[in-house]
Amino acid sequence: MPYFTEKDMDQYQGAAQYENPPHIYALADNMYRNMLIDNESQCVIISGESGAGKTVAAKYIMSYISRISGGGPKVQHVKDVILQSNPLLEAFGNSATVRNWNSSRFGKYVQISFGKGGEPIGGKVTNFLLEKSRVVQQNRGDRNFHIFYQLCAGAGKNIRSTLGIGALDYYNYLNHSGVYKAPDTDDAKEFQNTLARQLL
C-alpha cells in the first residue's frame, strides 16, 4: 500500500510533526516518544463510522511501534504475538458487510506494556460489545463471522467428519443473506492461517 511502507516509517521516526504531512505514523511516533521522554502512559482512541479504517489504523500503529522499538529475540516474540493476535481476533469477531468486507463486529482495547528502554514486554487485548445477534441473523448482503466460512471451506476430512461439517448453504445461520464469499478472500487459506495462530 502506498504511504505505508518501511520508507515511510523511516521518514516519520523521530521527526518533528511540522516536518512531514499528517500521517498515522506521525501520531504513533509522537505517542511513543512522549512515553519515553515523559515516562507517562499514552492512549489513542480510534473512532469513525463503519468502513472508515479503524482496524487498519490500529494495525499500522502497532506495526510502526513494533518496528521502531528495538529489542532482542524475547522482545521480538512479544511483538509477534501482539501483531499476530489481530488476524485471530478478526476470524472470530469480523464479518463481511455491504460496506466493508472485513468489518469488526466488536470493540477492543489493546494494552501494550513497555520496558524502561522502550521495548514491548507484554500486552493484553480486551474485547467487548461483540455483535452476538449476527450469529443467528444477518442483513441481506452481509455474512456471519469469518470463522464459520473458514471452517466450512478449509477443514480437512478428519475435522469435517468429526464435526459433521456440510456445505455452507446447508446451515440456516449461514444462508440467510445469500452471501457466501467475501471479495478477495480465500476462506480455506484463511482457516489455515487461523489454525497457525492458535499456537499464540
PDB file of C-alpha atoms in Angstrom:
ATOM      1  CA  MET A   1       0.000   0.000   0.000  1.00  0.00           C
ATOM      2  CA  PRO A   2       1.417   3.424  -0.848  1.00  0.00           C
ATOM      3  CA  TYR A   3       2.294   5.712   2.064  1.00  0.00           C
ATOM      4  CA  PHE A   4       2.585   2.773   4.478  1.00  0.00           C
ATOM      5  CA  THR A   5       5.976   1.350   3.570  1.00  0.00           C
ATOM      6  CA  GLU A   6       9.137   0.928   5.638  1.00  0.00           C
ATOM      7  CA  LYS A   7      10.490   4.001   3.865  1.00  0.00           C
ATOM      8  CA  ASP A   8       7.507   5.977   5.175  1.00  0.00           C
ATOM      9  CA  MET A   9       8.151   4.633   8.668  1.00  0.00           C
ATOM     10  CA  ASP A  10      11.745   5.832   8.449  1.00  0.00           C
ATOM     11  CA  GLN A  11      10.559   9.250   7.299  1.00  0.00           C
ATOM     12  CA  TYR A  12       8.401   9.742  10.402  1.00  0.00           C
ATOM     13  CA  GLN A  13      10.653   8.132  13.004  1.00  0.00           C
ATOM     14  CA  GLY A  14      11.899  10.850  15.346  1.00  0.00           C
ATOM     15  CA  ALA A  15      10.763  13.656  13.005  1.00  0.00           C
ATOM     16  CA  ALA A  16       9.143  16.838  14.293  1.00  0.00           C
ATOM     17  CA  GLN A  17       5.441  16.982  13.443  1.00  0.00           C
ATOM     18  CA  TYR A  18       5.858  20.014  11.173  1.00  0.00           C
ATOM     19  CA  GLU A  19       8.487  18.257   9.016  1.00  0.00           C
ATOM     20  CA  ASN A  20       6.085  15.853   7.273  1.00  0.00           C
ATOM     21  CA  PRO A  21       2.441  15.739   6.170  1.00  0.00           C
ATOM     22  CA  PRO A  22      -0.094  14.367   8.700  1.00  0.00           C
ATOM     23  CA  HIS A  23       0.073  10.579   8.915  1.00  0.00           C
ATOM     24  CA  ILE A  24      -0.852   7.747  11.289  1.00  0.00           C
ATOM     25  CA  TYR A  25       2.892   7.112  11.696  1.00  0.00           C
ATOM     26  CA  ALA A  26       3.350  10.679  12.984  1.00  0.00           C
ATOM     27  CA  LEU A  27       0.715  10.001  15.643  1.00  0.00           C
ATOM     28  CA  ALA A  28       2.334   6.683  16.586  1.00  0.00           C
ATOM     29  CA  ASP A  29       5.801   8.219  16.738  1.00  0.00           C
ATOM     30  CA  ASN A  30       4.569  11.123  18.869  1.00  0.00           C
ATOM     31  CA  MET A  31       2.912   8.741  21.342  1.00  0.00           C
ATOM     32  CA  TYR A  32       5.968   6.521  21.542  1.00  0.00           C
ATOM     33  CA  ARG A  33       8.370   9.450  22.049  1.00  0.00           C
ATOM     34  CA  ASN A  34       6.105  11.032  24.695  1.00  0.00           C
ATOM     35  CA  MET A  35       6.022   7.726  26.554  1.00  0.00           C
ATOM     36  CA  LEU A  36       9.818   7.510  26.536  1.00  0.00           C
ATOM     37  CA  ILE A  37      10.555  11.156  27.336  1.00  0.00           C
ATOM     38  CA  ASP A  38       7.787  11.878  29.861  1.00  0.00           C
ATOM     39  CA  ASN A  39       7.622   8.337  31.263  1.00  0.00           C
ATOM     40  CA  GLU A  40       3.824   8.510  31.065  1.00  0.00           C
ATOM     41  CA  SER A  41       1.267   6.114  29.660  1.00  0.00           C
ATOM     42  CA  GLN A  42      -0.169   7.072  26.286  1.00  0.00           C
ATOM     43  CA  CYS A  43      -3.576   6.346  24.796  1.00  0.00           C
ATOM     44  CA  VAL A  44      -5.109   6.675  21.362  1.00  0.00           C
ATOM     45  CA  ILE A  45      -8.816   6.314  20.625  1.00  0.00           C
ATOM     46  CA  ILE A  46      -9.624   5.377  17.052  1.00  0.00           C
ATOM     47  CA  SER A  47     -13.219   6.111  16.121  1.00  0.00           C
ATOM     48  CA  GLY A  48     -15.253   6.525  12.959  1.00  0.00           C
ATOM     49  CA  GLU A  49     -18.145   5.122  11.003  1.00  0.00           C
ATOM     50  CA  SER A  50     -18.249   1.596   9.639  1.00  0.00           C
ATOM     51  CA  GLY A  51     -15.649   1.044   6.940  1.00  0.00           C
ATOM     52  CA  ALA A  52     -13.620   4.151   7.831  1.00  0.00           C
ATOM     53  CA  GLY A  53     -10.457   2.138   8.532  1.00  0.00           C
ATOM     54  CA  LYS A  54     -10.295   1.965  12.328  1.00  0.00           C
ATOM     55  CA  THR A  55      -8.967  -1.595  12.427  1.00  0.00           C
ATOM     56  CA  VAL A  56      -6.416  -0.865   9.712  1.00  0.00           C
ATOM     57  CA  ALA A  57      -5.270   2.294  11.521  1.00  0.00           C
ATOM     58  CA  ALA A  58      -4.738   0.284  14.724  1.00  0.00           C
ATOM     59  CA  LYS A  59      -2.673  -2.266  12.768  1.00  0.00           C
ATOM     60  CA  TYR A  60      -0.492   0.492  11.306  1.00  0.00           C
ATOM     61  CA  ILE A  61       0.121   1.994  14.746  1.00  0.00           C
ATOM     62  CA  MET A  62       1.123  -1.374  16.208  1.00  0.00           C
ATOM     63  CA  SER A  63       3.311  -2.215  13.192  1.00  0.00           C
ATOM     64  CA  TYR A  64       5.059   1.142  13.439  1.00  0.00           C
ATOM     65  CA  ILE A  65       5.757   0.816  17.157  1.00  0.00           C
ATOM     66  CA  SER A  66       6.917  -2.764  16.639  1.00  0.00           C
ATOM     67  CA  ARG A  67       9.422  -1.645  14.015  1.00  0.00           C
ATOM     68  CA  ILE A  68      10.934   1.310  15.874  1.00  0.00           C
ATOM     69  CA  SER A  69      11.036  -0.117  19.397  1.00  0.00           C
ATOM     70  CA  GLY A  70      14.040  -2.446  19.008  1.00  0.00           C
ATOM     71  CA  GLY A  71      14.830  -5.377  21.300  1.00  0.00           C
ATOM     72  CA  GLY A  72      16.211  -8.914  21.127  1.00  0.00           C
ATOM     73  CA  PRO A  73      14.625 -12.322  20.424  1.00  0.00           C
ATOM     74  CA  LYS A  74      12.372 -12.295  23.513  1.00  0.00           C
ATOM     75  CA  VAL A  75      11.098  -8.839  22.628  1.00  0.00           C
ATOM     76  CA  GLN A  76      10.552  -9.948  19.030  1.00  0.00           C
ATOM     77  CA  HIS A  77       8.407 -12.826  20.304  1.00  0.00           C
ATOM     78  CA  VAL A  78       6.261 -10.363  22.279  1.00  0.00           C
ATOM     79  CA  LYS A  79       5.908  -8.171  19.180  1.00  0.00           C
ATOM     80  CA  ASP A  80       4.954 -11.168  17.039  1.00  0.00           C
ATOM     81  CA  VAL A  81       2.287 -12.302  19.496  1.00  0.00           C
ATOM     82  CA  ILE A  82       0.779  -8.816  19.705  1.00  0.00           C
ATOM     83  CA  LEU A  83       0.727  -8.325  15.930  1.00  0.00           C
ATOM     84  CA  GLN A  84      -0.488 -11.844  15.150  1.00  0.00           C
ATOM     85  CA  SER A  85      -3.363 -11.640  17.611  1.00  0.00           C
ATOM     86  CA  ASN A  86      -5.221  -9.347  15.191  1.00  0.00           C
ATOM     87  CA  PRO A  87      -5.992 -11.947  12.489  1.00  0.00           C
ATOM     88  CA  LEU A  88      -7.095 -14.434  15.144  1.00  0.00           C
ATOM     89  CA  LEU A  89      -9.486 -11.910  16.685  1.00  0.00           C
ATOM     90  CA  GLU A  90     -10.713 -10.954  13.220  1.00  0.00           C
ATOM     91  CA  ALA A  91     -11.598 -14.568  12.375  1.00  0.00           C
ATOM     92  CA  PHE A  92     -13.966 -14.771  15.338  1.00  0.00           C
ATOM     93  CA  GLY A  93     -15.118 -11.142  15.512  1.00  0.00           C
ATOM     94  CA  ASN A  94     -15.175  -9.771  11.960  1.00  0.00           C
ATOM     95  CA  SER A  95     -17.681 -10.208   9.183  1.00  0.00           C
ATOM     96  CA  ALA A  96     -18.285  -9.137   5.610  1.00  0.00           C
ATOM     97  CA  THR A  97     -20.924  -6.405   5.364  1.00  0.00           C
ATOM     98  CA  VAL A  98     -22.235  -4.408   2.425  1.00  0.00           C
ATOM     99  CA  ARG A  99     -19.930  -1.533   3.445  1.00  0.00           C
ATOM    100  CA  ASN A 100     -16.776  -3.432   4.412  1.00  0.00           C
ATOM    101  CA  TRP A 101     -15.666  -6.985   3.606  1.00  0.00           C
ATOM    102  CA  ASN A 102     -13.685  -7.203   6.882  1.00  0.00           C
ATOM    103  CA  SER A 103     -15.871  -5.257   9.300  1.00  0.00           C
ATOM    104  CA  SER A 104     -15.091  -5.553  13.016  1.00  0.00           C
ATOM    105  CA  ARG A 105     -18.257  -6.507  14.854  1.00  0.00           C
ATOM    106  CA  PHE A 106     -16.749  -5.897  18.293  1.00  0.00           C
ATOM    107  CA  GLY A 107     -14.691  -3.316  20.124  1.00  0.00           C
ATOM    108  CA  LYS A 108     -11.257  -3.937  21.515  1.00  0.00           C
ATOM    109  CA  TYR A 109      -8.907  -2.335  23.970  1.00  0.00           C
ATOM    110  CA  VAL A 110      -5.260  -3.129  23.273  1.00  0.00           C
ATOM    111  CA  GLN A 111      -2.791  -2.509  26.085  1.00  0.00           C
ATOM    112  CA  ILE A 112       0.948  -2.823  25.408  1.00  0.00           C
ATOM    113  CA  SER A 113       3.436  -2.721  28.283  1.00  0.00           C
ATOM    114  CA  PHE A 114       6.934  -1.376  27.653  1.00  0.00           C
ATOM    115  CA  GLY A 115      10.235  -1.820  29.471  1.00  0.00           C
ATOM    116  CA  LYS A 116      12.431   1.081  30.544  1.00  0.00           C
ATOM    117  CA  GLY A 117      14.270   1.005  27.214  1.00  0.00           C
ATOM    118  CA  GLY A 118      11.033   1.371  25.261  1.00  0.00           C
ATOM    119  CA  GLU A 119      10.800  -2.262  24.190  1.00  0.00           C
ATOM    120  CA  PRO A 120       7.430  -4.081  24.370  1.00  0.00           C
ATOM    121  CA  ILE A 121       7.459  -6.602  27.228  1.00  0.00           C
ATOM    122  CA  GLY A 122       3.835  -7.727  27.167  1.00  0.00           C
ATOM    123  CA  GLY A 123       0.348  -6.971  26.028  1.00  0.00           C
ATOM    124  CA  LYS A 124      -3.299  -7.560  26.683  1.00  0.00           C
ATOM    125  CA  VAL A 125      -6.358  -7.399  24.434  1.00  0.00           C
ATOM    126  CA  THR A 126      -9.792  -6.926  25.963  1.00  0.00           C
ATOM    127  CA  ASN A 127     -12.735  -7.319  23.626  1.00  0.00           C
ATOM    128  CA  PHE A 128     -16.238  -6.059  24.262  1.00  0.00           C
ATOM    129  CA  LEU A 129     -19.577  -5.389  22.570  1.00  0.00           C
ATOM    130  CA  LEU A 130     -19.438  -8.458  20.302  1.00  0.00           C
ATOM    131  CA  GLU A 131     -22.416  -8.347  17.936  1.00  0.00           C
ATOM    132  CA  LYS A 132     -23.801 -11.704  19.126  1.00  0.00           C
ATOM    133  CA  SER A 133     -27.042 -11.361  17.155  1.00  0.00           C
ATOM    134  CA  ARG A 134     -25.015 -11.763  13.933  1.00  0.00           C
ATOM    135  CA  VAL A 135     -24.581 -15.464  14.734  1.00  0.00           C
ATOM    136  CA  VAL A 136     -28.293 -16.141  14.213  1.00  0.00           C
ATOM    137  CA  GLN A 137     -29.279 -13.450  11.709  1.00  0.00           C
ATOM    138  CA  GLN A 138     -27.541 -11.266   9.129  1.00  0.00           C
ATOM    139  CA  ASN A 139     -28.810  -8.482   6.903  1.00  0.00           C
ATOM    140  CA  ARG A 140     -29.046  -9.087   3.163  1.00  0.00           C
ATOM    141  CA  GLY A 141     -25.572  -8.732   1.670  1.00  0.00           C
ATOM    142  CA  ASP A 142     -23.786  -9.484   4.969  1.00  0.00           C
ATOM    143  CA  ARG A 143     -22.053 -12.649   6.127  1.00  0.00           C
ATOM    144  CA  ASN A 144     -21.829 -14.273   9.528  1.00  0.00           C
ATOM    145  CA  PHE A 145     -18.452 -14.237  11.324  1.00  0.00           C
ATOM    146  CA  HIS A 146     -15.492 -15.246   9.133  1.00  0.00           C
ATOM    147  CA  ILE A 147     -14.623 -18.330  11.203  1.00  0.00           C
ATOM    148  CA  PHE A 148     -17.742 -20.235  10.088  1.00  0.00           C
ATOM    149  CA  TYR A 149     -16.907 -19.829   6.390  1.00  0.00           C
ATOM    150  CA  GLN A 150     -13.248 -20.581   7.057  1.00  0.00           C
ATOM    151  CA  LEU A 151     -14.182 -23.803   8.845  1.00  0.00           C
ATOM    152  CA  CYS A 152     -16.519 -24.972   6.073  1.00  0.00           C
ATOM    153  CA  ALA A 153     -14.016 -24.133   3.330  1.00  0.00           C
ATOM    154  CA  GLY A 154     -10.751 -25.175   4.960  1.00  0.00           C
ATOM    155  CA  ALA A 155     -11.361 -28.025   7.382  1.00  0.00           C
ATOM    156  CA  GLY A 156      -9.717 -31.320   6.462  1.00  0.00           C
ATOM    157  CA  LYS A 157     -11.553 -34.646   6.153  1.00  0.00           C
ATOM    158  CA  ASN A 158     -10.976 -35.631   9.788  1.00  0.00           C
ATOM    159  CA  ILE A 159     -12.338 -32.380  11.196  1.00  0.00           C
ATOM    160  CA  ARG A 160     -15.250 -32.397   8.720  1.00  0.00           C
ATOM    161  CA  SER A 161     -16.143 -35.949   9.711  1.00  0.00           C
ATOM    162  CA  THR A 162     -15.730 -35.414  13.459  1.00  0.00           C
ATOM    163  CA  LEU A 163     -17.792 -32.218  13.484  1.00  0.00           C
ATOM    164  CA  GLY A 164     -20.246 -33.265  10.767  1.00  0.00           C
ATOM    165  CA  ILE A 165     -19.460 -30.228   8.631  1.00  0.00           C
ATOM    166  CA  GLY A 166     -21.542 -29.856   5.486  1.00  0.00           C
ATOM    167  CA  ALA A 167     -21.854 -27.295   2.699  1.00  0.00           C
ATOM    168  CA  LEU A 168     -22.292 -23.607   3.545  1.00  0.00           C
ATOM    169  CA  ASP A 169     -25.815 -23.400   2.125  1.00  0.00           C
ATOM    170  CA  TYR A 170     -26.925 -26.269   4.403  1.00  0.00           C
ATOM    171  CA  TYR A 171     -26.641 -24.118   7.526  1.00  0.00           C
ATOM    172  CA  ASN A 172     -29.515 -21.814   8.407  1.00  0.00           C
ATOM    173  CA  TYR A 173     -27.127 -19.480  10.248  1.00  0.00           C
ATOM    174  CA  LEU A 174     -25.010 -19.052   7.122  1.00  0.00           C
ATOM    175  CA  ASN A 175     -27.587 -18.972   4.316  1.00  0.00           C
ATOM    176  CA  HIS A 176     -29.819 -16.074   5.474  1.00  0.00           C
ATOM    177  CA  SER A 177     -28.241 -13.409   3.329  1.00  0.00           C
ATOM    178  CA  GLY A 178     -27.268 -15.479   0.305  1.00  0.00           C
ATOM    179  CA  VAL A 179     -23.674 -14.223   0.534  1.00  0.00           C
ATOM    180  CA  TYR A 180     -21.078 -16.949   0.952  1.00  0.00           C
ATOM    181  CA  LYS A 181     -17.902 -15.317  -0.415  1.00  0.00           C
ATOM    182  CA  ALA A 182     -16.193 -12.132   0.693  1.00  0.00           C
ATOM    183  CA  PRO A 183     -14.320 -10.198  -2.025  1.00  0.00           C
ATOM    184  CA  ASP A 184     -10.646 -11.106  -2.430  1.00  0.00           C
ATOM    185  CA  THR A 185     -10.869 -13.668   0.378  1.00  0.00           C
ATOM    186  CA  ASP A 186      -9.801 -17.313   0.280  1.00  0.00           C
ATOM    187  CA  ASP A 187     -11.612 -18.788   3.288  1.00  0.00           C
ATOM    188  CA  ALA A 188      -9.757 -22.118   3.072  1.00  0.00           C
ATOM    189  CA  LYS A 189      -6.396 -20.344   3.191  1.00  0.00           C
ATOM    190  CA  GLU A 190      -7.590 -18.039   5.984  1.00  0.00           C
ATOM    191  CA  PHE A 191      -8.642 -21.099   8.008  1.00  0.00           C
ATOM    192  CA  GLN A 192      -5.096 -22.458   7.823  1.00  0.00           C
ATOM    193  CA  ASN A 193      -3.799 -19.048   8.949  1.00  0.00           C
ATOM    194  CA  THR A 194      -6.250 -19.075  11.862  1.00  0.00           C
ATOM    195  CA  LEU A 195      -5.125 -22.570  12.890  1.00  0.00           C
ATOM    196  CA  ALA A 196      -1.482 -21.487  12.762  1.00  0.00           C
ATOM    197  CA  ARG A 197      -2.227 -18.632  15.157  1.00  0.00           C
ATOM    198  CA  GLN A 198      -3.828 -20.835  17.798  1.00  0.00           C
ATOM    199  CA  LEU A 199      -0.280 -21.526  18.987  1.00  0.00           C
ATOM    200  CA  LEU A 200      -0.122 -17.964  20.341  1.00  0.00           C
TER     201      LEU A 200
END
